[in-house]
mmCIF file of C-alpha atoms in Angstrom:
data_model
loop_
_atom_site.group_PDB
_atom_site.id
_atom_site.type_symbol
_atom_site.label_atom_id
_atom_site.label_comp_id
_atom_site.label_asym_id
_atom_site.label_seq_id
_atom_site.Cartn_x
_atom_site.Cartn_y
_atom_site.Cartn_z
ATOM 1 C CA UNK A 120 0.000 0.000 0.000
ATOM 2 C CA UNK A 121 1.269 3.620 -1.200
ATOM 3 C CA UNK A 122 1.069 6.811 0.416
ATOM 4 C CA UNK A 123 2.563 10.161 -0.540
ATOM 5 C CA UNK A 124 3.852 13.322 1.364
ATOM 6 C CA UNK A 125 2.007 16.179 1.179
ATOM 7 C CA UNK A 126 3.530 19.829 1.427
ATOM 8 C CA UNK A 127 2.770 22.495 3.519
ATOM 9 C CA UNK A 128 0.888 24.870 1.427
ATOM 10 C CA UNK A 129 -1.617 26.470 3.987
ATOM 11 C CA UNK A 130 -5.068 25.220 2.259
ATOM 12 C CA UNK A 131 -7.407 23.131 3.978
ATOM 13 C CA UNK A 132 -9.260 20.475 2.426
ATOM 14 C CA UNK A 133 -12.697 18.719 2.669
ATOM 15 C CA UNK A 134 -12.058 15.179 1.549
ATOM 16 C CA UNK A 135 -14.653 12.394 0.334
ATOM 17 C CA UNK A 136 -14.069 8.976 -0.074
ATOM 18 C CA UNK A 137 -15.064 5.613 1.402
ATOM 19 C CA UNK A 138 -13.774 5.911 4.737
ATOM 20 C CA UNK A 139 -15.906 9.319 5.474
ATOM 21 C CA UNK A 140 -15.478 13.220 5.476
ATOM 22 C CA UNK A 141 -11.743 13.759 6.632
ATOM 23 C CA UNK A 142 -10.478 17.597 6.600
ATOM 24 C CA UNK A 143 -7.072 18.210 6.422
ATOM 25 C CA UNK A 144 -5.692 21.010 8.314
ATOM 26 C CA UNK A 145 -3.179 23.670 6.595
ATOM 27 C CA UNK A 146 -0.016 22.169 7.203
ATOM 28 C CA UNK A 147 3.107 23.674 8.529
ATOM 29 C CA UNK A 148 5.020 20.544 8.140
ATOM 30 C CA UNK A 149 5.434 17.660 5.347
ATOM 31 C CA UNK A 150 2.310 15.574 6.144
ATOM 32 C CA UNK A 151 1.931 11.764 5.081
ATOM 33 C CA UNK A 152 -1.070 10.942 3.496
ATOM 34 C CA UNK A 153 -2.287 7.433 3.073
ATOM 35 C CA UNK A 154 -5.234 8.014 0.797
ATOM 36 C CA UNK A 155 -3.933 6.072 -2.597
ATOM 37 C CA UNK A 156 -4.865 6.875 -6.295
ATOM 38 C CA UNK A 157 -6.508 3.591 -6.094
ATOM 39 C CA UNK A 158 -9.272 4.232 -4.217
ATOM 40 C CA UNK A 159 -12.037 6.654 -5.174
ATOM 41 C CA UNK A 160 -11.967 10.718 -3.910
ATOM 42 C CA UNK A 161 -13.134 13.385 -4.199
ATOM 43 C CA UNK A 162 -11.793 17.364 -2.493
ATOM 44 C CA UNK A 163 -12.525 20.517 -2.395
ATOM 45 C CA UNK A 164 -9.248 22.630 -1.587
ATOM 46 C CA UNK A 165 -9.634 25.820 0.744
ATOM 47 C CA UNK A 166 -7.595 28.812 -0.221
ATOM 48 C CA UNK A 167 -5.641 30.149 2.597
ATOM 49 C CA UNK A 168 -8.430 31.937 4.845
ATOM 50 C CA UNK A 169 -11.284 30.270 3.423
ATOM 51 C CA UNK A 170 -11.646 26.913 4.917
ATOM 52 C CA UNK A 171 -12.446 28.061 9.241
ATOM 53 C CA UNK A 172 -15.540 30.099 7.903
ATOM 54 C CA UNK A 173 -16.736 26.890 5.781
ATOM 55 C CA UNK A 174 -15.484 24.612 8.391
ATOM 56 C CA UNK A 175 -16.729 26.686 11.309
ATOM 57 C CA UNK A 176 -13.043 26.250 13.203
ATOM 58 C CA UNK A 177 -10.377 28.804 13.317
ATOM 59 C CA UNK A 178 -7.231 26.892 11.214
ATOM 60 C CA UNK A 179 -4.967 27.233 14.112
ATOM 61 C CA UNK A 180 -6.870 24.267 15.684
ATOM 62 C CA UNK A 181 -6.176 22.004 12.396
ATOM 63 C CA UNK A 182 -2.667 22.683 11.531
ATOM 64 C CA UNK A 183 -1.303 19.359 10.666
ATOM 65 C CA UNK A 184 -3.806 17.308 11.775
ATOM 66 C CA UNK A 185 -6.460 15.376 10.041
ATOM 67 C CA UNK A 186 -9.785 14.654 11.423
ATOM 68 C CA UNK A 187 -13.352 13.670 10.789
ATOM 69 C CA UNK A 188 -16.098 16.477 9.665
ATOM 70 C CA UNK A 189 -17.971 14.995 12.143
ATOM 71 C CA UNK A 190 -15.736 16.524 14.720
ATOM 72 C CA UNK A 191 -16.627 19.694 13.366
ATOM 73 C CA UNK A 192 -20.324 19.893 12.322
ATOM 74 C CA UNK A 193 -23.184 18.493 13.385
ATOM 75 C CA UNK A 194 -23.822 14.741 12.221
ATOM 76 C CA UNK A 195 -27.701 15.855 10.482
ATOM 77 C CA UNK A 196 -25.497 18.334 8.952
ATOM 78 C CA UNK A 197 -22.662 15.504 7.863
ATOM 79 C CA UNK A 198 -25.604 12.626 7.488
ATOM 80 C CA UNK A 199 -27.061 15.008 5.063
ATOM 81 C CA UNK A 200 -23.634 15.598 3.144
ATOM 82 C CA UNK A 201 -22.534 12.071 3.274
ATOM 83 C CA UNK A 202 -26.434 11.201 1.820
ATOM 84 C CA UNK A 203 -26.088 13.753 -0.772
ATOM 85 C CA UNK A 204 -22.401 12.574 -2.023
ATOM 86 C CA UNK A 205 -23.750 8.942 -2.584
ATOM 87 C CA UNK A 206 -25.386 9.773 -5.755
ATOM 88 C CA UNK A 207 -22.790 12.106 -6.868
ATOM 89 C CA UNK A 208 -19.932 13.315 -4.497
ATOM 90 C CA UNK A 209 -18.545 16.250 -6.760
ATOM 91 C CA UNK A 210 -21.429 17.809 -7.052
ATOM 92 C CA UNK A 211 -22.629 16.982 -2.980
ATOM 93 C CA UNK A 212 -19.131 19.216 -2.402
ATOM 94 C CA UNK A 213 -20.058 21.860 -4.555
ATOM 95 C CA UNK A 214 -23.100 22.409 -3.208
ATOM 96 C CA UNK A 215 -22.127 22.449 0.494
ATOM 97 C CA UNK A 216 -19.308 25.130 -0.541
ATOM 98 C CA UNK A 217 -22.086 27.013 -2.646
ATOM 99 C CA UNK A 218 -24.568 26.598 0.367
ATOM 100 C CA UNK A 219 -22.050 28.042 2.841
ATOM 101 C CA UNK A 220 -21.043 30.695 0.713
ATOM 102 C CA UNK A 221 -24.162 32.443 -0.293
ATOM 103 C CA UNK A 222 -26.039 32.004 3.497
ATOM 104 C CA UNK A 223 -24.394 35.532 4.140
ATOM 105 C CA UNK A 224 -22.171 38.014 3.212
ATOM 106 C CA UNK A 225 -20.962 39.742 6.398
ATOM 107 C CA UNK A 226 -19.168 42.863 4.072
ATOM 108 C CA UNK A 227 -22.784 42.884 2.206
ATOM 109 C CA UNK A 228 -24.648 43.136 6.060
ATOM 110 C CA UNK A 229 -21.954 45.740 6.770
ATOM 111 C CA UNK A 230 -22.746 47.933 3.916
ATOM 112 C CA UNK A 231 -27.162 47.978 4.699
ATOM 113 C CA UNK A 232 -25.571 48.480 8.747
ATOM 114 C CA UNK A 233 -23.803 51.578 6.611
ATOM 115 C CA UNK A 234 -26.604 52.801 4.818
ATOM 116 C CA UNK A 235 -28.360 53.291 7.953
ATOM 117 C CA UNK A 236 -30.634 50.361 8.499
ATOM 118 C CA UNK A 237 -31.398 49.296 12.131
ATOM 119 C CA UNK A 238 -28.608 46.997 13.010
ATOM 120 C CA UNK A 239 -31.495 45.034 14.856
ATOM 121 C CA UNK A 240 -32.957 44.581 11.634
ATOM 122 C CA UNK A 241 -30.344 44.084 9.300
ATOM 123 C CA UNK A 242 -28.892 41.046 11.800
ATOM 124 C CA UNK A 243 -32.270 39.599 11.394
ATOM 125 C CA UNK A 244 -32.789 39.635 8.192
ATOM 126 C CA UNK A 245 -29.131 38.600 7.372
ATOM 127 C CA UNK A 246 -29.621 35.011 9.369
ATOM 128 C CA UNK A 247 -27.692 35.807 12.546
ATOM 129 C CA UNK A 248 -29.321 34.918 16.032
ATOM 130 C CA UNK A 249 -28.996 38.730 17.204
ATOM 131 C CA UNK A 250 -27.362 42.173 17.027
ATOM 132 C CA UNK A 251 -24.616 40.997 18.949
ATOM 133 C CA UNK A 252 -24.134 38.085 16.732
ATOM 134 C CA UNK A 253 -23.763 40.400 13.635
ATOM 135 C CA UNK A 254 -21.363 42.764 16.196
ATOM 136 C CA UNK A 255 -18.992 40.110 16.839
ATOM 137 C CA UNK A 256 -18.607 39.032 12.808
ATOM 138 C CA UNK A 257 -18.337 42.873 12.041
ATOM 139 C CA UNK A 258 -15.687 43.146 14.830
ATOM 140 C CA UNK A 259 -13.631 39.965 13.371
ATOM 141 C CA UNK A 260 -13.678 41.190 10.101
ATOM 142 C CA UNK A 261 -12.544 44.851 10.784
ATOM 143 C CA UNK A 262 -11.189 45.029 14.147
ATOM 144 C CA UNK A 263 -13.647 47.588 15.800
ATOM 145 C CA UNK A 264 -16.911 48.161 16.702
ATOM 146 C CA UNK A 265 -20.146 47.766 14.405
ATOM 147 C CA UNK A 266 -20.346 51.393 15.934
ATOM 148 C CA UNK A 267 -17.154 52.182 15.499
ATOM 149 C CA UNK A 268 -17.157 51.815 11.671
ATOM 150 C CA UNK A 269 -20.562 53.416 11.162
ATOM 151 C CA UNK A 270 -19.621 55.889 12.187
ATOM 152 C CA UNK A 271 -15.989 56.215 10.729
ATOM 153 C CA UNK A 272 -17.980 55.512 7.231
ATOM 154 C CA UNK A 273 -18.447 58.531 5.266
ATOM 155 C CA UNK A 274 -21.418 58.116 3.430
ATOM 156 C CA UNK A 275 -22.740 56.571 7.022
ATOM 157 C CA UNK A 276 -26.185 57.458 8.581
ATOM 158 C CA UNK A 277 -24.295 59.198 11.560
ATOM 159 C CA UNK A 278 -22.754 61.692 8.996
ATOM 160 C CA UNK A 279 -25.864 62.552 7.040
ATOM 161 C CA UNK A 280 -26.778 65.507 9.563
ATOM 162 C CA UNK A 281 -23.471 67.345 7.898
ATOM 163 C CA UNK A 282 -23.646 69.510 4.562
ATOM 164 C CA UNK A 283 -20.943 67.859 3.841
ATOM 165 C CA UNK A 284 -20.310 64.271 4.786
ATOM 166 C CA UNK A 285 -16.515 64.051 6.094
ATOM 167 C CA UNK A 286 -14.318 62.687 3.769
ATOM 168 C CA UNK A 287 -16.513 63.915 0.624
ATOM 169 C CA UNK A 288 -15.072 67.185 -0.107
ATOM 170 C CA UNK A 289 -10.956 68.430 -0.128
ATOM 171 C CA UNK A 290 -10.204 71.960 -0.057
ATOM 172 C CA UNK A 291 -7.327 72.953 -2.515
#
């Protein structure tokens, strides 16, 4: 039985094939992999800084490990994969990625939080389970406060009490 080393590269990768759902962690290190052109497979690679969102992990935790998607989602949500990738596993992958990718779009949330929307409202509507819920992505994804950047934003609801909103006119 073959193997082959695989090298570090940073991507993280959601792997089908008899055995289950393994994910492979971005690697830091050389990593062995066991899983033989002989056998059938399927993948979907992770750019670097793609795969904790999908995955739901930050990749710290996976670095050069390998373990079971089970370990990581819920088993409906895993049973449903796995049910899914009998018929046809490339397109079960795609789907989950596709699935994952258009539930939200935490820059498009931002930009209606911008506009002036009740943040209330907008975390709502966007799926999250509360304001604070949509606070905490915004926070991840900027570094300050949902307030913070409202506010900082120049075509923002907070500057439309100005004549001119800051940032929107220079003076020669």
């Amino acid at each position: 039985m073959g193997g082959t080393h695989v090298l570090p590269d940073g991507c993280m990768d959601l792997i089908r094939h008899a055995d289950g759902f393994p994910v492979a962690g971005p690697d830091a290190t050389s990593q062995f992999s066991d899983l033989v052109a002989d056998r059938p497979l399927t993948a979907v690679r992770f750019e670097p800084g793609l795969g904790p969102p999908f995955f739901g992990v930050d990749a710290s935790e996976l670095t050069d490990r390998r373990v079971p998607l089970d370990d990581l989602w819920p088993s409906r949500r895993v049973r449903l994969l796995a049910a899914r990738a009998e018929d046809d596993p490339v397109a079960a992958l795609v789907d989950a990625v596709r699935g994952a990718v258009d539930e939200h779009d935490p820059m498009a949330d931002l930009a209606r939080a911008r506009a002036g929307d009740d943040f209330a409202r907008v975390a709502a509507d966007c799926g999250y389970s509360d304001q604070a819920h949509l606070a905490r992505e915004v926070r991840a994804l900027s570094g300050v406060t949902l307030g913070e950047l409202v506010r900082s934003h120049p075509g923002s609801a907070a500057n439309r009490s100005r004549l001119w909103p800051s940032g929107s006119i220079a003076l020669a």
